Amino acid sequence: PCALTTANVAEIGRHLARFHVATRDFQELRRNPFSPDRVVEMCDRIKREARRDLQRIARRLRDEILRCANSFEGLAPATIHGDLFHDNILWDENTISAILDFEMASTGAIPYDIAVAILALTFVDDDFRWEHARELVRAYSRVSALETIERNALYWISRFVAARFAVSRITDFELGPATSAGDRVHKDYRDFVRRLDRLDAIGGAAFLERVLG
């Protein structure tokens, strides 16, 4: 579907939960390529190599990453997809037929995957569709209940995810020589800065109330 419905986001939540349940006993470990320390290194590269406006943004994003880093403490390790965007979900009408692109799959925390889905799939016209975010988490929880520590971490991990994608888009699309239009679709880092701004404006308590309430 071109525009996701409440039923669509519920379907996504169920599939994400089933993926996490199915991989609970998966033994292979792979470090998240966008762990907090790695993203801090990327910020430092931007500060060294980018133009001044991006250097200022990188300082803000670096501070955000460090501020959010301890939100992962105490969370159980899980196998995560890490990149659940629209273009990685195939549909047969209103039923998911496949989830693609496990390049970013790694050992991480379940709230990270949920946060990626919320930020990627429920943010429209500079604001979250809270009913969609809530239904995604609700459908997920019907398949696999979230622990209290996972629920409490979701706001700060969402902030981390917003900063992480802003940083990776700067390094991928703003540093180095420009790529031709045919090479790949340009992805604007400011899309995720706007998500971070919205998360900052609403605050943790209101976010959790709207998403989990």
GROMACS .gro file of C-alpha atoms in nm:
model
  213
    1PRO     CA    1   0.000   0.000   0.000
    2CYS     CA    2   0.113   0.356  -0.078
    3ALA     CA    3  -0.013   0.490   0.256
    4LEU     CA    4  -0.014   0.267   0.560
    5THR     CA    5  -0.338   0.205   0.745
    6THR     CA    6  -0.384   0.109   1.108
    7ALA     CA    7  -0.430  -0.251   0.993
    8ASN     CA    8  -0.105  -0.233   0.797
    9VAL     CA    9   0.101  -0.114   1.092
   10ALA     CA   10  -0.055  -0.384   1.308
   11GLU     CA   11   0.056  -0.639   1.050
   12ILE     CA   12   0.408  -0.496   1.067
   13GLY     CA   13   0.409  -0.514   1.447
   14ARG     CA   14   0.302  -0.878   1.440
   15HIS     CA   15   0.567  -0.975   1.186
   16LEU     CA   16   0.842  -0.796   1.376
   17ALA     CA   17   0.743  -0.980   1.695
   18ARG     CA   18   0.736  -1.313   1.513
   19PHE     CA   19   1.083  -1.245   1.380
   20HIS     CA   20   1.212  -1.176   1.731
   21VAL     CA   21   1.042  -1.488   1.869
   22ALA     CA   22   1.174  -1.706   1.586
   23THR     CA   23   1.533  -1.591   1.643
   24ARG     CA   24   1.541  -1.618   2.023
   25ASP     CA   25   1.763  -1.926   2.010
   26PHE     CA   26   1.986  -1.798   1.731
   27GLN     CA   27   2.339  -1.842   1.858
   28GLU     CA   28   2.546  -1.633   1.616
   29LEU     CA   29   2.638  -1.286   1.740
   30ARG     CA   30   2.707  -0.982   1.523
   31ARG     CA   31   2.792  -0.644   1.666
   32ASN     CA   32   2.553  -0.367   1.567
   33PRO     CA   33   2.742  -0.161   1.307
   34PHE     CA   34   2.566   0.147   1.448
   35SER     CA   35   2.635   0.099   1.815
   36PRO     CA   36   2.671   0.419   2.021
   37ASP     CA   37   3.050   0.417   2.013
   38ARG     CA   38   3.053   0.362   1.636
   39VAL     CA   39   2.807   0.648   1.577
   40VAL     CA   40   3.019   0.877   1.796
   41GLU     CA   41   3.316   0.795   1.570
   42MET     CA   42   3.104   0.887   1.268
   43CYS     CA   43   3.016   1.221   1.431
   44ASP     CA   44   3.384   1.289   1.488
   45ARG     CA   45   3.453   1.223   1.121
   46ILE     CA   46   3.180   1.469   1.021
   47LYS     CA   47   3.331   1.732   1.251
   48ARG     CA   48   3.669   1.682   1.081
   49GLU     CA   49   3.559   1.662   0.718
   50ALA     CA   50   3.222   1.831   0.667
   51ARG     CA   51   3.125   2.190   0.602
   52ARG     CA   52   3.055   2.409   0.904
   53ASP     CA   53   2.679   2.376   0.917
   54LEU     CA   54   2.713   1.998   0.926
   55GLN     CA   55   2.985   2.022   1.191
   56ARG     CA   56   2.739   2.207   1.415
   57ILE     CA   57   2.474   1.943   1.359
   58ALA     CA   58   2.728   1.668   1.423
   59ARG     CA   59   2.811   1.819   1.762
   60ARG     CA   60   2.443   1.815   1.856
   61LEU     CA   61   2.399   1.458   1.732
   62ARG     CA   62   2.712   1.340   1.913
   63ASP     CA   63   2.579   1.484   2.239
   64GLU     CA   64   2.247   1.312   2.175
   65ILE     CA   65   2.411   0.974   2.114
   66LEU     CA   66   2.610   1.000   2.436
   67ARG     CA   67   2.300   1.110   2.624
   68CYS     CA   68   2.104   0.807   2.502
   69ALA     CA   69   2.378   0.544   2.521
   70ASN     CA   70   2.295   0.420   2.870
   71SER     CA   71   1.934   0.347   2.770
   72PHE     CA   72   2.060   0.013   2.634
   73GLU     CA   73   2.193  -0.099   2.973
   74GLY     CA   74   2.022  -0.405   3.117
   75LEU     CA   75   1.834  -0.493   2.797
   76ALA     CA   76   1.842  -0.856   2.688
   77PRO     CA   77   2.033  -0.921   2.365
   78ALA     CA   78   1.824  -1.016   2.065
   79THR     CA   79   1.862  -1.060   1.692
   80ILE     CA   80   1.732  -0.743   1.528
   81HIS     CA   81   1.658  -0.642   1.170
   82GLY     CA   82   1.778  -0.286   1.222
   83ASP     CA   83   1.637  -0.130   0.904
   84LEU     CA   84   1.261  -0.185   0.885
   85PHE     CA   85   1.167   0.088   0.638
   86HIS     CA   86   0.888   0.095   0.379
   87ASP     CA   87   1.109  -0.031   0.098
   88ASN     CA   88   1.211  -0.338   0.297
   89ILE     CA   89   0.852  -0.463   0.330
   90LEU     CA   90   0.673  -0.637   0.043
   91TRP     CA   91   0.295  -0.657   0.042
   92ASP     CA   92   0.036  -0.881  -0.118
   93GLU     CA   93  -0.254  -0.638  -0.092
   94ASN     CA   94  -0.277  -0.585   0.288
   95THR     CA   95  -0.072  -0.888   0.392
   96ILE     CA   96   0.306  -0.883   0.428
   97SER     CA   97   0.460  -1.128   0.181
   98ALA     CA   98   0.826  -1.070   0.269
   99ILE     CA   99   1.064  -0.862   0.477
  100LEU     CA  100   1.385  -0.779   0.291
  101ASP     CA  101   1.736  -0.646   0.344
  102PHE     CA  102   1.896  -0.804   0.646
  103GLU     CA  103   2.227  -0.628   0.581
  104MET     CA  104   2.191  -0.435   0.908
  105ALA     CA  105   2.076  -0.739   1.108
  106SER     CA  106   2.279  -0.776   1.423
  107THR     CA  107   2.272  -0.853   1.792
  108GLY     CA  108   2.093  -0.566   1.960
  109ALA     CA  109   1.793  -0.474   2.171
  110ILE     CA  110   1.429  -0.530   2.084
  111PRO     CA  111   1.328  -0.166   2.155
  112TYR     CA  112   1.578  -0.060   1.888
  113ASP     CA  113   1.386  -0.250   1.618
  114ILE     CA  114   1.054  -0.116   1.743
  115ALA     CA  115   1.192   0.238   1.750
  116VAL     CA  116   1.318   0.207   1.392
  117ALA     CA  117   0.972   0.093   1.282
  118ILE     CA  118   0.798   0.377   1.466
  119LEU     CA  119   1.031   0.643   1.327
  120ALA     CA  120   1.041   0.502   0.974
  121LEU     CA  121   0.676   0.406   0.932
  122THR     CA  122   0.459   0.631   1.148
  123PHE     CA  123   0.611   0.977   1.094
  124VAL     CA  124   0.417   1.172   0.830
  125ASP     CA  125   0.407   1.544   0.752
  126ASP     CA  126   0.647   1.637   1.034
  127ASP     CA  127   0.462   1.455   1.310
  128PHE     CA  128   0.400   1.107   1.436
  129ARG     CA  129   0.074   0.933   1.367
  130TRP     CA  130   0.034   0.831   1.724
  131GLU     CA  131  -0.254   0.595   1.659
  132HIS     CA  132  -0.029   0.405   1.416
  133ALA     CA  133   0.266   0.396   1.655
  134ARG     CA  134   0.039   0.273   1.933
  135GLU     CA  135  -0.120   0.004   1.716
  136LEU     CA  136   0.220  -0.117   1.595
  137VAL     CA  137   0.339  -0.166   1.954
  138ARG     CA  138   0.007  -0.310   2.065
  139ALA     CA  139   0.009  -0.570   1.784
  140TYR     CA  140   0.372  -0.653   1.862
  141SER     CA  141   0.290  -0.704   2.228
  142ARG     CA  142   0.004  -0.941   2.152
  143VAL     CA  143   0.260  -1.177   1.996
  144SER     CA  144   0.550  -1.109   2.234
  145ALA     CA  145   0.503  -0.904   2.550
  146LEU     CA  146   0.758  -0.633   2.618
  147GLU     CA  147   0.939  -0.636   2.949
  148THR     CA  148   0.900  -0.329   3.169
  149ILE     CA  149   1.265  -0.234   3.112
  150GLU     CA  150   1.210  -0.252   2.735
  151ARG     CA  151   0.900  -0.033   2.753
  152ASN     CA  152   1.076   0.224   2.969
  153ALA     CA  153   1.374   0.238   2.732
  154LEU     CA  154   1.170   0.300   2.418
  155TYR     CA  155   1.169   0.681   2.430
  156TRP     CA  156   1.544   0.724   2.473
  157ILE     CA  157   1.622   0.453   2.221
  158SER     CA  158   1.389   0.628   1.976
  159ARG     CA  159   1.594   0.944   2.023
  160PHE     CA  160   1.909   0.741   1.965
  161VAL     CA  161   1.765   0.593   1.645
  162ALA     CA  162   1.670   0.938   1.514
  163ALA     CA  163   2.024   1.065   1.576
  164ARG     CA  164   2.182   0.747   1.436
  165PHE     CA  165   1.998   0.773   1.103
  166ALA     CA  166   2.071   1.145   1.076
  167VAL     CA  167   2.441   1.072   1.126
  168SER     CA  168   2.456   0.785   0.877
  169ARG     CA  169   2.274   0.991   0.614
  170ILE     CA  170   2.524   1.274   0.657
  171THR     CA  171   2.818   1.037   0.614
  172ASP     CA  172   2.655   0.854   0.322
  173PHE     CA  173   2.523   1.151   0.126
  174GLU     CA  174   2.699   1.470   0.242
  175LEU     CA  175   3.062   1.363   0.274
  176GLY     CA  176   3.286   1.288  -0.021
  177PRO     CA  177   3.211   1.338  -0.391
  178ALA     CA  178   2.852   1.369  -0.500
  179THR     CA  179   2.701   1.065  -0.668
  180SER     CA  180   2.502   1.085  -0.987
  181ALA     CA  181   2.125   1.068  -0.971
  182GLY     CA  182   2.126   0.719  -1.116
  183ASP     CA  183   2.352   0.574  -0.846
  184ARG     CA  184   2.105   0.583  -0.557
  185VAL     CA  185   1.819   0.780  -0.414
  186HIS     CA  186   1.936   1.071  -0.201
  187LYS     CA  187   1.822   1.047   0.161
  188ASP     CA  188   1.804   1.372   0.354
  189TYR     CA  189   1.951   1.366   0.706
  190ARG     CA  190   1.713   1.647   0.801
  191ASP     CA  191   1.421   1.403   0.788
  192PHE     CA  192   1.557   1.239   1.101
  193VAL     CA  193   1.661   1.564   1.265
  194ARG     CA  194   1.293   1.659   1.240
  195ARG     CA  195   1.197   1.334   1.409
  196LEU     CA  196   1.446   1.406   1.686
  197ASP     CA  197   1.307   1.758   1.725
  198ARG     CA  198   0.956   1.618   1.761
  199LEU     CA  199   1.067   1.361   2.017
  200ASP     CA  200   1.243   1.637   2.210
  201ALA     CA  201   0.934   1.856   2.201
  202ILE     CA  202   0.691   1.593   2.326
  203GLY     CA  203   0.913   1.451   2.601
  204GLY     CA  204   0.944   1.103   2.741
  205ALA     CA  205   0.631   1.082   2.953
  206ALA     CA  206   0.396   1.198   2.677
  207PHE     CA  207   0.569   0.976   2.421
  208LEU     CA  208   0.528   0.665   2.633
  209GLU     CA  209   0.167   0.755   2.712
  210ARG     CA  210   0.083   0.794   2.343
  211VAL     CA  211   0.271   0.485   2.226
  212LEU     CA  212   0.213   0.247   2.515
  213GLY     CA  213  -0.096   0.394   2.680
   0.00000   0.00000   0.00000
